Short mmCIF file of C-alpha atoms and ligand atoms in Angstrom, two decimals:
data_model
loop_
_atom_site.label_atom_id
_atom_site.label_comp_id
_atom_site.label_asym_id
_atom_site.label_seq_id
_atom_site.Cartn_x
_atom_site.Cartn_y
_atom_site.Cartn_z
CA MET A 1 -25.09 -23.31 33.36
CA ALA A 2 -21.60 -22.59 32.12
CA THR A 3 -21.35 -22.00 28.38
CA ALA A 4 -18.18 -22.42 26.38
CA TRP A 5 -17.78 -19.67 23.80
CA ASP A 6 -15.43 -21.51 21.52
CA TYR A 7 -13.96 -20.12 18.37
CA ALA A 8 -15.70 -21.22 15.21
CA PRO A 9 -14.20 -20.38 11.81
CA ALA A 10 -16.26 -18.18 9.49
CA PRO A 11 -14.57 -18.59 6.12
CA GLU A 12 -15.65 -16.47 3.18
CA SER A 13 -16.44 -18.63 0.17
CA ARG A 14 -13.94 -18.34 -2.65
CA ASP A 15 -16.46 -19.52 -5.27
CA ILE A 16 -17.19 -15.98 -6.32
CA VAL A 17 -13.73 -15.71 -7.87
CA ARG A 18 -13.32 -17.30 -11.29
CA LEU A 19 -9.64 -17.50 -12.08
CA GLN A 20 -8.28 -18.24 -15.49
CA GLU A 21 -5.59 -20.85 -15.77
CA ARG A 22 -3.32 -18.36 -17.49
CA TYR A 23 -3.37 -14.65 -18.23
CA GLY A 24 -1.85 -12.61 -21.02
CA LEU A 25 -0.95 -8.93 -20.96
CA PHE A 26 -3.72 -6.33 -21.13
CA ILE A 27 -2.62 -4.06 -23.95
CA GLY A 28 -4.77 -1.89 -26.22
CA GLY A 29 -7.98 -3.00 -24.54
CA LYS A 30 -7.51 -6.76 -24.85
CA PHE A 31 -5.45 -9.61 -23.47
CA VAL A 32 -2.55 -10.52 -25.74
CA GLU A 33 0.06 -13.25 -25.56
CA PRO A 34 3.39 -12.01 -24.17
CA LEU A 35 6.02 -11.58 -26.88
CA SER A 36 8.50 -12.90 -24.31
CA GLY A 37 6.70 -16.26 -24.37
CA GLU A 38 7.42 -16.47 -20.64
CA ARG A 39 5.06 -17.03 -17.75
CA TYR A 40 5.37 -17.68 -14.04
CA THR A 41 3.03 -19.06 -11.38
CA THR A 42 1.36 -16.83 -8.85
CA ILE A 43 0.40 -18.48 -5.57
CA ASP A 44 -1.79 -18.23 -2.50
CA PRO A 45 0.74 -17.45 0.26
CA ALA A 46 -1.55 -18.87 2.98
CA ARG A 47 -1.62 -22.32 1.39
CA GLU A 48 1.43 -22.30 -0.87
CA GLU A 49 -0.87 -23.42 -3.68
CA PRO A 50 -0.68 -22.21 -7.29
CA LEU A 51 -3.50 -19.91 -8.40
CA SER A 52 -2.71 -19.04 -11.99
CA GLU A 53 -0.02 -18.51 -14.61
CA VAL A 54 0.80 -14.91 -15.48
CA ALA A 55 2.97 -13.36 -18.16
CA GLN A 56 6.49 -12.08 -17.66
CA ALA A 57 6.62 -9.02 -19.91
CA ASN A 58 9.96 -8.23 -21.56
CA LYS A 59 11.33 -5.15 -23.32
CA ALA A 60 9.29 -5.77 -26.49
CA ASP A 61 6.10 -6.20 -24.44
CA VAL A 62 6.77 -2.97 -22.56
CA ASP A 63 7.32 -1.22 -25.89
CA ARG A 64 4.01 -2.53 -27.18
CA ALA A 65 2.17 -1.32 -24.06
CA VAL A 66 3.78 2.13 -24.17
CA LYS A 67 2.87 2.48 -27.86
CA ALA A 68 -0.74 1.49 -27.10
CA ALA A 69 -0.84 4.10 -24.33
CA ARG A 70 0.66 6.75 -26.62
CA GLY A 71 -1.83 5.93 -29.37
CA ALA A 72 -4.74 6.26 -26.93
CA PHE A 73 -3.34 9.51 -25.54
CA ASP A 74 -2.95 11.14 -28.95
CA GLY A 75 -6.00 9.56 -30.51
CA THR A 76 -8.75 9.76 -27.91
CA TRP A 77 -8.10 10.38 -24.26
CA SER A 78 -6.35 13.75 -24.27
CA LYS A 79 -8.98 15.08 -26.71
CA LEU A 80 -12.00 13.90 -24.76
CA ARG A 81 -14.07 16.49 -22.93
CA PRO A 82 -13.09 16.38 -19.24
CA SER A 83 -16.67 15.63 -18.20
CA GLU A 84 -16.54 12.58 -20.50
CA ARG A 85 -13.37 11.37 -18.78
CA ALA A 86 -15.18 11.76 -15.48
CA LYS A 87 -17.99 9.49 -16.68
CA TYR A 88 -15.58 6.62 -17.20
CA LEU A 89 -14.05 7.11 -13.77
CA PHE A 90 -17.48 7.16 -12.13
CA ARG A 91 -18.34 3.97 -13.99
CA ILE A 92 -15.16 2.26 -12.80
CA ALA A 93 -15.91 3.30 -9.21
CA ARG A 94 -19.44 1.95 -9.37
CA ILE A 95 -18.38 -1.35 -10.93
CA LEU A 96 -15.73 -1.79 -8.22
CA GLN A 97 -18.46 -1.34 -5.64
CA GLU A 98 -20.73 -3.81 -7.39
CA ARG A 99 -17.97 -6.40 -7.60
CA ALA A 100 -16.53 -5.61 -4.17
CA ARG A 101 -16.84 -9.09 -2.71
CA GLU A 102 -15.13 -10.68 -5.69
CA PHE A 103 -12.22 -8.24 -5.40
CA ALA A 104 -11.98 -8.67 -1.63
CA VAL A 105 -11.78 -12.46 -1.86
CA LEU A 106 -9.23 -12.33 -4.66
CA GLU A 107 -7.09 -9.76 -2.85
CA SER A 108 -6.95 -11.97 0.26
CA LEU A 109 -6.33 -15.09 -1.78
CA ASN A 110 -3.37 -13.74 -3.72
CA GLY A 111 -1.91 -11.39 -1.10
CA GLY A 112 -2.58 -13.14 2.24
CA LYS A 113 -4.32 -10.19 3.91
CA PRO A 114 -7.35 -10.83 6.15
CA ILE A 115 -10.67 -10.68 4.30
CA ARG A 116 -11.93 -8.17 6.86
CA GLU A 117 -9.27 -5.74 5.72
CA SER A 118 -9.70 -6.27 1.99
CA ARG A 119 -13.49 -6.11 2.39
CA ASP A 120 -13.61 -3.07 4.70
CA VAL A 121 -10.52 -1.11 3.74
CA ASP A 122 -8.79 -1.95 0.45
CA VAL A 123 -11.76 -2.34 -1.87
CA PRO A 124 -14.01 0.48 -0.55
CA LEU A 125 -11.04 2.85 -0.52
CA ALA A 126 -10.08 1.88 -4.07
CA ALA A 127 -13.62 2.71 -5.24
CA ALA A 128 -13.54 5.94 -3.21
CA HIS A 129 -10.37 7.06 -5.04
CA PHE A 130 -12.05 6.65 -8.41
CA PHE A 131 -15.12 8.55 -7.18
CA TYR A 132 -12.97 11.30 -5.74
CA TYR A 133 -10.83 11.85 -8.84
CA ALA A 134 -13.85 11.52 -11.15
CA GLY A 135 -15.06 14.66 -9.40
CA TRP A 136 -11.87 16.57 -10.24
CA ALA A 137 -11.68 15.59 -13.94
CA ASP A 138 -13.71 18.58 -15.17
CA LYS A 139 -12.57 20.98 -12.44
CA LEU A 140 -8.82 21.02 -12.98
CA GLU A 141 -8.80 24.75 -13.56
CA TYR A 142 -10.21 25.19 -10.06
CA ALA A 143 -7.60 22.83 -8.64
CA PHE A 144 -4.85 25.04 -10.11
CA PRO A 145 -6.16 28.61 -10.13
CA ASN A 146 -4.60 31.02 -12.64
CA ARG A 147 -2.79 28.19 -14.38
CA LYS A 148 -3.65 26.13 -17.42
CA PRO A 149 -3.31 22.47 -16.54
CA ARG A 150 -2.74 19.96 -19.31
CA PRO A 151 -1.97 16.24 -19.21
CA ILE A 152 1.63 15.07 -19.38
CA GLY A 153 1.23 12.03 -21.65
CA VAL A 154 2.04 8.41 -20.87
CA ALA A 155 2.57 7.45 -17.21
CA ALA A 156 4.41 4.26 -16.24
CA GLN A 157 3.22 3.13 -12.83
CA ILE A 158 4.91 0.48 -10.71
CA ILE A 159 3.22 -0.74 -7.55
CA PRO A 160 4.05 -3.07 -4.63
CA TRP A 161 2.36 -6.12 -3.16
CA ASN A 162 1.01 -4.81 0.13
CA PHE A 163 -2.13 -3.05 -1.20
CA PRO A 164 -2.37 -4.25 -4.81
CA LEU A 165 -5.81 -2.91 -5.75
CA LEU A 166 -5.63 0.19 -3.59
CA MET A 167 -2.22 1.21 -4.99
CA LEU A 168 -3.59 0.65 -8.49
CA ALA A 169 -6.45 3.05 -7.67
CA TRP A 170 -4.06 5.62 -6.15
CA LYS A 171 -2.07 5.56 -9.37
CA ILE A 172 -4.64 5.18 -12.13
CA ALA A 173 -7.45 7.45 -10.86
CA PRO A 174 -5.55 10.78 -10.76
CA ALA A 175 -3.62 9.98 -13.95
CA LEU A 176 -6.81 9.38 -15.93
CA ALA A 177 -8.69 12.28 -14.35
CA ALA A 178 -5.94 14.63 -15.55
CA GLY A 179 -6.08 13.19 -19.09
CA ASN A 180 -3.04 10.91 -19.14
CA THR A 181 -2.87 7.30 -20.28
CA VAL A 182 -1.04 4.62 -18.32
CA VAL A 183 0.98 1.43 -18.34
CA LEU A 184 0.80 -0.18 -14.91
CA LYS A 185 2.74 -3.10 -13.49
CA PRO A 186 1.49 -4.82 -10.35
CA ALA A 187 4.03 -6.56 -8.10
CA GLU A 188 5.29 -9.96 -9.12
CA THR A 189 3.57 -11.76 -6.22
CA THR A 190 0.16 -10.03 -6.41
CA PRO A 191 -0.92 -9.56 -10.04
CA LEU A 192 -4.43 -11.03 -9.89
CA SER A 193 -6.58 -8.12 -8.70
CA ALA A 194 -4.99 -5.88 -11.37
CA LEU A 195 -5.82 -8.52 -13.98
CA LEU A 196 -9.42 -8.71 -12.73
CA PHE A 197 -9.52 -4.92 -12.90
CA CYS A 198 -9.03 -5.25 -16.69
CA ASP A 199 -12.50 -6.77 -16.77
CA VAL A 200 -13.83 -3.71 -14.97
CA LEU A 201 -12.28 -1.57 -17.68
CA ARG A 202 -14.00 -3.69 -20.32
CA GLN A 203 -17.35 -3.32 -18.52
CA ALA A 204 -16.82 0.43 -18.23
CA GLU A 205 -16.06 0.52 -21.99
CA LEU A 206 -12.93 2.55 -21.41
CA PRO A 207 -11.37 3.34 -24.81
CA PRO A 208 -8.65 0.79 -25.70
CA GLY A 209 -5.10 1.66 -24.67
CA VAL A 210 -5.99 4.23 -22.01
CA VAL A 211 -5.02 1.72 -19.31
CA ASN A 212 -2.59 -1.08 -20.08
CA ILE A 213 -1.68 -3.63 -17.44
CA ILE A 214 1.44 -5.69 -17.83
CA THR A 215 2.79 -8.26 -15.40
CA GLY A 216 6.31 -9.35 -14.59
CA ASP A 217 9.04 -8.96 -12.02
CA GLY A 218 11.50 -6.16 -11.34
CA ARG A 219 13.04 -6.56 -14.80
CA THR A 220 9.75 -5.48 -16.36
CA GLY A 221 9.67 -2.48 -14.02
CA ALA A 222 13.20 -1.52 -15.04
CA GLU A 223 12.23 -1.68 -18.75
CA MET A 224 9.27 0.60 -18.09
CA VAL A 225 11.48 3.14 -16.35
CA ALA A 226 14.04 3.09 -19.18
CA HIS A 227 11.52 3.33 -22.03
CA PRO A 228 12.02 6.62 -23.92
CA GLY A 229 8.30 6.90 -24.75
CA VAL A 230 7.27 7.31 -21.12
CA ASP A 231 6.71 10.86 -19.79
CA LYS A 232 6.22 10.15 -16.12
CA ILE A 233 7.09 7.41 -13.64
CA ALA A 234 5.10 6.81 -10.48
CA PHE A 235 6.67 4.26 -8.16
CA THR A 236 5.72 2.82 -4.78
CA GLY A 237 8.08 0.31 -3.21
CA SER A 238 11.43 -0.01 -1.51
CA THR A 239 13.84 2.89 -1.02
CA GLU A 240 16.58 0.87 -2.71
CA VAL A 241 14.65 0.47 -5.98
CA GLY A 242 13.42 4.07 -5.72
CA LYS A 243 17.03 5.26 -5.65
CA ALA A 244 17.91 3.08 -8.66
CA ILE A 245 14.99 4.57 -10.61
CA GLN A 246 16.10 8.08 -9.75
CA ARG A 247 19.59 7.31 -11.03
CA THR A 248 18.21 5.94 -14.32
CA LEU A 249 16.03 8.99 -14.84
CA ALA A 250 18.65 11.62 -14.03
CA GLY A 251 18.90 14.05 -16.94
CA THR A 252 16.05 12.53 -18.98
CA GLY A 253 13.48 15.19 -18.08
CA LYS A 254 10.90 12.53 -17.18
CA ARG A 255 8.67 13.36 -14.26
CA LEU A 256 8.96 11.18 -11.17
CA THR A 257 7.14 10.55 -7.90
CA LEU A 258 8.48 8.09 -5.34
CA GLU A 259 6.56 6.68 -2.40
CA LEU A 260 9.09 4.61 -0.50
CA GLY A 261 9.66 3.04 2.89
CA GLY A 262 9.05 4.26 6.41
CA LYS A 263 9.86 3.66 10.05
CA ALA A 264 7.15 5.65 11.75
CA ALA A 265 7.05 6.63 15.40
CA ASN A 266 3.76 6.13 17.22
CA ILE A 267 4.11 8.43 20.25
CA ILE A 268 2.08 7.84 23.41
CA PHE A 269 1.99 10.63 26.04
CA ASP A 270 1.05 9.97 29.65
CA ASP A 271 -2.25 11.82 29.29
CA ALA A 272 -3.43 9.65 26.40
CA PRO A 273 -6.52 7.47 26.80
CA LEU A 274 -4.55 4.29 27.23
CA ASP A 275 -7.04 1.68 26.06
CA GLN A 276 -7.65 3.59 22.84
CA ALA A 277 -3.93 4.14 22.40
CA VAL A 278 -3.29 0.41 22.73
CA GLU A 279 -5.86 -0.23 19.98
CA GLY A 280 -4.01 2.36 17.93
CA ILE A 281 -0.69 0.64 18.55
CA ILE A 282 -2.15 -2.72 17.49
CA ASN A 283 -3.76 -1.25 14.40
CA GLY A 284 -0.61 0.72 13.65
CA ILE A 285 1.69 -2.28 13.44
CA TYR A 286 -0.35 -5.48 12.98
CA PHE A 287 -2.76 -4.16 10.33
CA ASN A 288 -2.01 -5.98 7.08
CA GLN A 289 0.72 -8.05 8.84
CA GLY A 290 2.75 -4.88 9.18
CA HIS A 291 3.22 -4.79 5.39
CA VAL A 292 2.48 -1.08 5.48
CA CYS A 293 4.93 1.66 4.51
CA CYS A 294 3.40 4.01 7.10
CA ALA A 295 3.15 1.32 9.84
CA GLY A 296 3.72 2.56 13.38
CA SER A 297 6.71 0.26 13.76
CA ARG A 298 8.49 2.28 16.47
CA LEU A 299 6.45 2.78 19.60
CA LEU A 300 7.59 5.73 21.71
CA VAL A 301 6.04 5.58 25.20
CA GLN A 302 6.40 8.22 27.89
CA GLU A 303 8.35 6.65 30.72
CA SER A 304 5.73 7.17 33.46
CA ILE A 305 3.20 4.96 31.66
CA TYR A 306 5.64 2.44 30.21
CA GLU A 307 4.78 -0.53 32.48
CA ALA A 308 1.02 -0.07 32.16
CA THR A 309 1.19 0.34 28.39
CA ILE A 310 3.33 -2.73 27.81
CA ALA A 311 1.15 -4.86 30.10
CA LYS A 312 -2.01 -3.82 28.23
CA LEU A 313 -0.32 -4.24 24.88
CA LYS A 314 0.81 -7.80 25.64
CA ARG A 315 -2.65 -8.68 26.93
CA ARG A 316 -4.22 -7.35 23.73
CA MET A 317 -1.66 -9.20 21.58
CA ARG A 318 -2.76 -12.48 23.15
CA THR A 319 -6.23 -11.95 21.66
CA LEU A 320 -5.01 -11.51 18.07
CA ARG A 321 -6.08 -14.33 15.81
CA VAL A 322 -3.46 -15.30 13.24
CA GLY A 323 -4.45 -17.59 10.38
CA ASP A 324 -6.59 -18.15 7.31
CA PRO A 325 -6.96 -14.81 5.49
CA LEU A 326 -10.41 -15.84 4.24
CA ASP A 327 -11.71 -16.39 7.79
CA LYS A 328 -13.71 -13.33 8.84
CA ASN A 329 -12.35 -13.68 12.40
CA THR A 330 -8.72 -13.36 11.35
CA ASP A 331 -6.77 -10.33 12.55
CA VAL A 332 -3.34 -11.15 11.12
CA GLY A 333 -3.09 -13.06 7.85
CA ALA A 334 -0.25 -14.63 5.88
CA ILE A 335 3.08 -13.04 5.08
CA ASN A 336 3.06 -12.15 1.40
CA SER A 337 5.99 -14.27 0.24
CA LYS A 338 8.73 -16.60 1.38
CA GLN A 339 11.26 -13.91 0.56
CA GLN A 340 9.52 -11.40 2.83
CA LEU A 341 9.16 -13.99 5.60
CA ASP A 342 12.92 -14.65 5.47
CA LYS A 343 13.61 -10.92 5.65
CA ILE A 344 11.38 -10.49 8.71
CA ALA A 345 12.92 -13.53 10.43
CA ALA A 346 16.45 -12.23 9.79
CA LEU A 347 15.68 -8.77 11.21
CA VAL A 348 13.96 -10.28 14.26
CA GLN A 349 17.01 -12.45 14.85
CA SER A 350 19.20 -9.33 14.67
CA GLY A 351 17.04 -7.78 17.41
CA VAL A 352 17.57 -10.78 19.65
CA ASP A 353 21.30 -10.82 18.90
CA GLU A 354 21.70 -7.12 19.62
CA GLY A 355 20.13 -7.59 23.05
CA ALA A 356 16.48 -6.52 22.80
CA GLU A 357 13.85 -8.43 24.76
CA ILE A 358 11.36 -10.27 22.56
CA TYR A 359 7.73 -11.09 23.32
CA GLN A 360 5.49 -13.23 21.15
CA PRO A 361 2.06 -14.36 22.40
CA PRO A 362 1.25 -18.08 22.38
CA CYS A 363 -0.04 -18.75 18.91
CA LYS A 364 -0.71 -21.84 16.82
CA LEU A 365 0.27 -21.20 13.23
CA PRO A 366 -1.10 -23.16 10.25
CA GLU A 367 1.23 -25.86 9.01
CA ARG A 368 1.43 -24.65 5.42
CA GLY A 369 1.91 -21.12 4.18
CA TYR A 370 4.01 -18.17 5.33
CA TRP A 371 3.32 -16.92 8.84
CA PHE A 372 4.90 -14.76 11.48
CA VAL A 373 3.70 -14.40 15.06
CA PRO A 374 2.95 -10.79 16.11
CA THR A 375 6.09 -9.66 17.90
CA VAL A 376 7.09 -6.85 20.22
CA PHE A 377 10.62 -5.90 21.24
CA THR A 378 11.34 -3.97 24.43
CA ASN A 379 14.76 -2.81 25.68
CA VAL A 380 15.51 -1.45 22.25
CA ALA A 381 18.36 1.01 21.66
CA GLN A 382 18.00 3.54 18.86
CA SER A 383 21.01 2.09 17.10
CA TYR A 384 19.58 -1.43 16.76
CA ARG A 385 18.64 -2.52 13.27
CA ILE A 386 15.07 -3.19 14.43
CA ALA A 387 14.82 0.50 15.40
CA GLN A 388 16.36 1.77 12.16
CA GLU A 389 15.37 -0.50 9.28
CA GLU A 390 11.96 -1.09 7.75
CA ILE A 391 10.96 -4.64 8.72
CA PHE A 392 7.67 -4.60 6.81
CA GLY A 393 6.23 -7.30 9.06
CA PRO A 394 4.25 -7.67 12.32
CA VAL A 395 7.15 -6.55 14.50
CA LEU A 396 7.09 -3.59 16.89
CA SER A 397 10.10 -1.96 18.58
CA VAL A 398 9.44 -0.06 21.80
CA LEU A 399 11.48 2.95 22.95
CA THR A 400 10.77 5.37 25.80
CA PHE A 401 11.02 9.14 26.30
CA ARG A 402 10.61 11.65 29.14
CA THR A 403 9.87 14.99 27.47
CA PRO A 404 8.18 16.08 24.22
CA ASP A 405 11.56 17.28 22.90
CA GLU A 406 13.10 13.89 23.48
CA ALA A 407 10.14 12.25 21.70
CA ILE A 408 10.64 14.51 18.68
CA GLU A 409 14.36 13.89 18.56
CA LYS A 410 13.90 10.13 18.69
CA ALA A 411 10.97 10.13 16.26
CA ASN A 412 13.00 12.12 13.71
CA ASN A 413 16.12 10.00 14.19
CA THR A 414 15.59 7.89 11.09
CA PRO A 415 16.45 8.21 7.41
CA TYR A 416 12.72 7.99 6.66
CA GLY A 417 9.91 10.52 7.09
CA LEU A 418 6.61 9.09 5.95
CA SER A 419 4.23 9.12 8.91
CA ALA A 420 3.84 9.41 12.68
CA GLY A 421 1.18 9.09 15.36
CA VAL A 422 0.60 11.24 18.44
CA TRP A 423 -1.61 10.19 21.35
CA THR A 424 -2.47 12.86 23.92
CA GLU A 425 -5.57 14.62 25.17
CA LYS A 426 -4.06 18.07 24.58
CA GLY A 427 -4.83 19.64 21.22
CA SER A 428 -2.04 22.20 21.64
CA ARG A 429 0.47 19.39 22.12
CA ILE A 430 -0.76 17.65 18.98
CA LEU A 431 -0.22 20.82 16.96
CA ALA A 432 3.19 21.48 18.48
CA MET A 433 4.33 17.93 17.78
CA ALA A 434 2.95 17.95 14.24
CA GLN A 435 5.01 21.04 13.45
CA LYS A 436 8.24 19.44 14.58
CA LEU A 437 7.86 15.89 13.31
CA ARG A 438 9.52 15.41 9.93
CA ALA A 439 6.83 13.17 8.49
CA GLY A 440 4.40 13.58 5.61
CA VAL A 441 1.35 12.23 7.43
CA ILE A 442 0.68 12.69 11.14
CA TRP A 443 -2.25 11.02 12.82
CA ALA A 444 -3.54 12.26 16.16
CA ASN A 445 -5.36 9.85 18.48
CA THR A 446 -5.84 7.46 15.60
CA TYR A 447 -3.62 5.57 13.18
CA ASN A 448 -3.65 4.17 9.63
CA ARG A 449 -6.65 6.22 8.54
CA PHE A 450 -6.90 7.02 4.86
CA ASP A 451 -9.12 9.25 2.81
CA PRO A 452 -8.89 10.00 -0.91
CA ALA A 453 -9.15 13.74 -0.19
CA SER A 454 -6.06 13.69 2.02
CA PRO A 455 -2.56 13.84 0.48
CA PHE A 456 -0.07 11.12 1.39
CA GLY A 457 3.70 11.07 0.88
CA GLY A 458 7.06 11.42 2.55
CA TYR A 459 10.18 13.36 3.36
CA LYS A 460 13.81 12.24 3.18
CA GLU A 461 14.27 8.59 2.13
CA SER A 462 10.51 8.04 2.14
CA GLY A 463 10.38 9.71 -1.24
CA PHE A 464 8.76 12.77 -2.78
CA GLY A 465 5.50 13.75 -4.39
CA ARG A 466 2.04 13.38 -2.92
CA GLU A 467 -0.76 10.99 -3.73
CA GLY A 468 -4.39 11.65 -2.86
CA GLY A 469 -6.22 14.93 -2.63
CA ARG A 470 -5.72 17.88 -4.94
CA HIS A 471 -1.99 17.48 -4.41
CA GLY A 472 -2.17 14.06 -6.06
CA LEU A 473 -3.24 15.68 -9.33
CA GLU A 474 -0.12 17.83 -9.49
CA ALA A 475 2.04 14.87 -10.43
CA TYR A 476 -0.07 14.32 -13.54
CA VAL A 477 -0.40 17.80 -14.99
CA ALA A 478 1.87 20.30 -16.68
CA LEU A 479 0.94 23.82 -15.59
CA ASP A 480 1.09 26.53 -18.24
CA ASP A 481 0.56 30.21 -17.49
CA ALA A 482 -3.07 31.18 -17.90
P1 LIG B 1 10.42 -3.50 -4.54
O1 LIG B 1 10.74 -2.07 -4.37
O2 LIG B 1 11.43 -4.37 -5.19
O3 LIG B 1 9.07 -3.66 -5.38
C1 LIG B 1 8.14 -2.65 -5.73
C2 LIG B 1 7.79 -2.75 -7.20
O4 LIG B 1 8.91 -2.38 -8.02
C3 LIG B 1 7.40 -4.15 -7.67
O5 LIG B 1 6.42 -4.06 -8.67
C4 LIG B 1 8.72 -4.64 -8.21
O6 LIG B 1 8.61 -5.77 -9.03
C5 LIG B 1 9.24 -3.43 -8.92
N1 LIG B 1 10.68 -3.42 -9.15
C6 LIG B 1 11.65 -4.19 -8.59
N2 LIG B 1 12.86 -3.86 -9.06
C7 LIG B 1 12.67 -2.85 -9.95
C8 LIG B 1 13.54 -2.07 -10.77
N3 LIG B 1 14.85 -2.25 -10.74
N4 LIG B 1 13.01 -1.10 -11.52
C9 LIG B 1 11.69 -0.88 -11.53
N5 LIG B 1 10.81 -1.59 -10.79
C10 LIG B 1 11.28 -2.56 -10.01
O7 LIG B 1 10.01 -4.11 -3.16
P2 LIG B 1 10.06 -5.67 -2.74
O8 LIG B 1 8.80 -6.27 -3.15
O9 LIG B 1 11.31 -6.33 -3.22
O10 LIG B 1 10.15 -5.55 -1.16
C11 LIG B 1 11.40 -5.32 -0.54
C12 LIG B 1 11.26 -4.42 0.64
O11 LIG B 1 10.79 -3.15 0.21
C13 LIG B 1 10.22 -4.87 1.65
O12 LIG B 1 10.74 -5.77 2.55
C14 LIG B 1 9.83 -3.57 2.27
O13 LIG B 1 10.72 -3.26 3.30
C15 LIG B 1 9.97 -2.58 1.17
N6 LIG B 1 8.68 -2.25 0.53
C16 LIG B 1 8.13 -1.04 0.80
C17 LIG B 1 6.92 -0.70 0.25
C18 LIG B 1 6.30 0.58 0.54
O14 LIG B 1 5.13 0.81 0.22
N7 LIG B 1 7.00 1.51 1.13
C19 LIG B 1 6.17 -1.62 -0.61
C20 LIG B 1 6.87 -2.85 -0.88
C21 LIG B 1 8.07 -3.12 -0.32
P3 LIG B 1 8.68 -7.19 -8.27
O15 LIG B 1 7.36 -7.39 -7.66
O16 LIG B 1 9.01 -8.19 -9.28
O17 LIG B 1 9.79 -7.09 -7.25
#
């Protein structure tokens, strides 16, 4: 008897998340009303429905947060025994694990990413970062042999909307482990997991003022950068804003790390296991709707396997399920904001206008919310905007090459240098390619894999400084001679 295996939705319940109608700013260990008196609405991008009202911090609010962080630095945190600091970080990690489902649902609700990703990637990795850096807190002298590491002071940390909780963990965990205090601003469109994180801090009984979380748009970020009481800025976001921050800081002596955009090459050689490579291509560009700075957004395929690769890729694209982020079957969720959707649509149109060939699988999109069908462009010239600019959406541009040298030249032909992927069965070729690719992270026969022990960061317009691993501590310590 024939059986129809129809799709049935498997939505995660959102009941576990208890949102407040409005949030204040988390300063000095408690929520306070914004001095600005201003708030804005944060929404669910998959339904275009309001979720909560959050504060728009102004200059006076930023000043208050920086003073709270300074007070905590001088008063408690920098004086605490390192093993005591570690205890708090371990507690935070464990509480994140205990409340993982709540965080995963909230992250998908506010950001639009599939629950499978927030559940299996974002939240576990965020907890793993706190565990990892908890381990370093009382071993800094081993991390920097023959030097005397000491904390820098107050760190202002500004993060984007693509991995809200994970970027928070990347920023806060090393800063605290090294003995600094922080003021962190989540992105305007995705503040809610950072605000829920304040409750984790309360549960962990972190001393007041060690972590302050303030919400607002780019104006708040600019005030944080300009504040004279801040010793270090850590920024992840667009190259344009990164450059503006660098200009503001010139000559101030403040420390800075920038993790900016990317336009990574995912390079497939003709000896690569093709089915696995196609999975790697899909994961490289459609993971998190392509809202990934290290996304494999330029596919470089060796000419002899071009036809076979594209045929397999298109077939695989037809199986991608686009829709409700809270459905456990969903592969590609909602675009984070209307603004980002417009940017993606404009760049895709430029690809069509410049003469590239577009393919989009048949796909029924929900009526409300922000969506973009997974897209691949073939017939792409290196000069096209879709081959040069960061689209930050589910859009792949395919180029071809004949020799390894040509692959390297094309891969490096970009102002960015954040990441790359190499697919081949030859280990020697992987090593040779890795030496010549100007990219901070190079994956071999895999893509978009992250580990707290592994440093991450870019060259050229992708920024400077490393996050993760022992290298990630460097940004948060001053090193005196032993
Ligand atoms: P931004 O660089 O504007 O945002 C990153 C963070 O910086 C946000 O918290 C933002 O606040 C804040 N910010 C904005 N302006 C300033 C400023 N002048 N000084 C200090 N902080 C500021 O990125 P967008 O969200 O506007 O995205 C634009 C493009 O940037 C995307 O299309 C994508 O190409 C790229 N991008 C790259 C990321 C990466 O990880 N490489 C991450 C995010 C974006 P607010 O949320 O209010 O804008």
